[in-house]
């Protein structure tokens, strides 16, 4: 067992099966579990956002904070976030992963249809109807009707053959599922070959040319931080890598003008169910003073000196269309 304690830690475990314990996480920590089956335990109650791909560990147990764990590798990994009742986001990547969200409202995210398959299915051990959700918005699954649900006394299986895939996720227990237990890709009836993510400016639930010539968020499906705002189809009006607040100011006047809020569900009303309101804050005297507020967490603002990585957290909340 290796214990990092408080402060920034650098841990190299080398060979063997190791248990690595650290108190919280910051960007100065470095962990390499080495060979064997290694367990990383994160203690404390501060929120943790962590990519597990470079840690070389096989089992991760989160703390009591709001944890975001993602893994981009193809090996199997066990992700547990059982330390408290907060809301966690878990993404196991490819491989047959085991994920436990613990108490709270947890989201289990899938980036591709290959992340969990019939041959290598994930297991979610504690999915709770009415609290937890499975996010399929990134894998081109638009509706509950594109899923097949099979249940027995011990397990609930979620299948999909969209795009000739063999997608399968297993939930422990016999669980009755509905559309409300998932986050799907929202699509609109405009056809083309490219998937882009666009705001319905006037709130009529139709993306039209008069919607200020479309303000599009370009997005790579393989790297969620790769996106830009496109204003009036002018490639010089992009907010890309190392974007600043001054760059972002150029898009302000194109958003819904009703209290500077975005109408997410397109019913021309700003309501709490609009993903808990994604607010574009703007001072009436200085339109440069604004930031995006995600789910009412004040630390999720994109304001002064915002970067592309900061902005990536808002992607999943925007309307999605096929152009």
Coordinates of C-alpha atoms in Angstrom, one line a residue, residues 34-189:
X34 CA 2.9 0.0 -13.1
X35 CA 2.2 -3.7 -13.9
X36 CA -0.3 -5.7 -12.0
X37 CA -3.9 -4.9 -10.9
X38 CA -3.6 -1.6 -9.1
X39 CA -6.2 0.3 -7.0
X40 CA -6.3 4.1 -6.8
X41 CA -8.4 5.4 -3.8
X42 CA -9.1 9.2 -3.8
X43 CA -10.0 10.4 -0.3
X44 CA -11.5 13.7 0.9
X45 CA -14.6 15.5 -0.3
X46 CA -13.4 18.0 -2.9
X47 CA -14.7 17.5 -6.5
X48 CA -12.4 15.5 -8.8
X49 CA -12.3 15.6 -12.6
X50 CA -9.8 13.1 -13.8
X51 CA -8.8 11.3 -17.0
X52 CA -7.8 7.8 -16.0
X53 CA -6.1 6.9 -19.3
X54 CA -2.5 7.8 -18.2
X55 CA -2.6 6.5 -14.6
X56 CA -2.0 2.9 -15.4
X57 CA -4.4 1.7 -12.7
X58 CA -7.2 -0.8 -13.1
X59 CA -9.6 0.1 -10.2
X60 CA -10.5 3.6 -9.1
X61 CA -12.5 4.6 -6.1
X62 CA -13.7 8.2 -5.9
X63 CA -14.3 10.4 -2.9
X64 CA -17.4 12.1 -1.5
X65 CA -17.2 15.0 -4.0
X66 CA -18.8 15.4 -7.4
X67 CA -16.5 13.1 -9.4
X68 CA -15.9 13.1 -13.2
X69 CA -14.0 10.0 -14.3
X70 CA -13.2 9.3 -17.9
X71 CA -11.1 6.6 -19.6
X72 CA -10.1 6.5 -23.2
X73 CA -8.3 3.2 -23.3
X74 CA -9.5 -0.2 -24.5
X75 CA -8.7 -2.2 -21.4
X76 CA -11.2 -3.1 -18.7
X77 CA -11.4 -0.8 -15.8
X78 CA -13.5 -0.6 -12.6
X79 CA -14.8 2.8 -11.6
X80 CA -16.4 3.3 -8.3
X81 CA -17.7 6.5 -6.8
X82 CA -19.2 5.4 -3.6
X83 CA -17.8 7.9 -1.1
X84 CA -20.8 10.2 -0.8
X85 CA -24.2 11.3 -2.1
X86 CA -23.0 13.7 -4.7
X87 CA -23.5 13.7 -8.5
X88 CA -20.9 11.8 -10.6
X89 CA -20.1 11.5 -14.3
X90 CA -18.5 8.2 -15.2
X91 CA -17.1 7.2 -18.6
X92 CA -15.3 3.9 -18.9
X93 CA -14.3 4.1 -22.6
X94 CA -13.9 0.8 -24.5
X95 CA -13.5 -2.5 -22.8
X96 CA -15.8 -4.4 -20.4
X97 CA -15.9 -1.9 -17.5
X98 CA -17.7 -2.0 -14.2
X99 CA -19.1 1.3 -13.0
X100 CA -20.6 2.2 -9.7
X101 CA -22.0 5.7 -9.1
X102 CA -23.0 5.5 -5.5
X103 CA -25.6 7.8 -4.1
X104 CA -26.6 11.0 -6.0
X105 CA -27.7 11.7 -9.5
X106 CA -25.1 10.0 -11.7
X107 CA -24.5 10.0 -15.4
X108 CA -22.9 7.1 -17.2
X109 CA -21.4 8.4 -20.5
X110 CA -20.7 6.5 -23.8
X111 CA -18.6 8.2 -26.5
X112 CA -18.9 5.5 -29.2
X113 CA -21.0 2.4 -29.9
X114 CA -17.8 0.4 -29.4
X115 CA -17.5 1.5 -25.8
X116 CA -19.7 -1.4 -24.6
X117 CA -20.5 -4.3 -26.9
X118 CA -22.0 -7.8 -26.9
X119 CA -18.5 -9.3 -26.6
X120 CA -17.2 -6.8 -24.0
X121 CA -20.2 -5.3 -22.2
X122 CA -20.1 -2.8 -19.4
X123 CA -21.8 -3.4 -16.1
X124 CA -23.5 -0.6 -14.1
X125 CA -23.9 -2.0 -10.6
X126 CA -26.3 0.5 -9.0
X127 CA -28.4 2.3 -11.6
X128 CA -31.3 4.0 -9.8
X129 CA -34.5 5.0 -11.8
X130 CA -35.4 8.6 -11.2
X131 CA -31.9 9.7 -10.3
X132 CA -29.3 8.2 -12.7
X133 CA -29.1 8.6 -16.5
X134 CA -27.2 6.9 -19.3
X135 CA -25.9 9.4 -21.8
X136 CA -26.1 8.1 -25.4
X137 CA -26.1 11.6 -27.0
X138 CA -22.7 11.1 -28.5
X139 CA -23.4 7.7 -30.2
X140 CA -26.1 8.8 -32.6
X141 CA -28.9 7.1 -30.7
X142 CA -31.9 9.5 -30.9
X143 CA -34.8 7.7 -29.2
X144 CA -35.8 5.0 -26.8
X145 CA -37.3 3.1 -29.7
X146 CA -33.8 2.5 -31.0
X147 CA -33.0 0.4 -27.9
X148 CA -34.0 -3.1 -26.9
X149 CA -34.5 -3.8 -23.2
X150 CA -34.3 -7.3 -21.8
X151 CA -34.9 -8.1 -18.1
X152 CA -34.5 -11.0 -15.8
X153 CA -34.3 -11.3 -12.0
X154 CA -30.6 -10.5 -11.9
X155 CA -29.9 -8.2 -14.8
X156 CA -31.3 -5.7 -17.2
X157 CA -29.7 -5.5 -20.7
X158 CA -29.7 -2.5 -23.0
X159 CA -29.1 -3.4 -26.7
X160 CA -28.9 -1.3 -29.9
X161 CA -28.1 -2.2 -33.5
X162 CA -28.0 1.4 -34.7
X163 CA -25.5 1.8 -37.6
X164 CA -25.0 -2.0 -37.5
X165 CA -23.5 -1.9 -34.1
X166 CA -23.6 -4.5 -31.3
X167 CA -24.0 -2.1 -28.5
X168 CA -24.8 -3.6 -25.1
X169 CA -24.8 -2.3 -21.5
X170 CA -25.9 -4.4 -18.6
X171 CA -27.4 -3.1 -15.3
X172 CA -27.4 -5.2 -12.2
X173 CA -31.0 -6.0 -11.1
X174 CA -34.4 -6.1 -12.8
X175 CA -34.9 -2.4 -13.7
X176 CA -37.9 -0.9 -15.6
X177 CA -36.4 1.7 -18.0
X178 CA -38.0 4.4 -20.0
X179 CA -37.0 7.3 -22.2
X180 CA -36.5 9.4 -19.1
X181 CA -33.6 7.3 -18.0
X182 CA -31.5 8.3 -21.0
X183 CA -29.9 11.3 -22.6
X184 CA -30.4 11.1 -26.3
X185 CA -29.1 13.0 -29.3
X186 CA -31.7 15.6 -30.2
X187 CA -32.2 15.8 -34.0
X188 CA -34.0 18.2 -36.3
X189 CA -35.3 17.7 -39.8

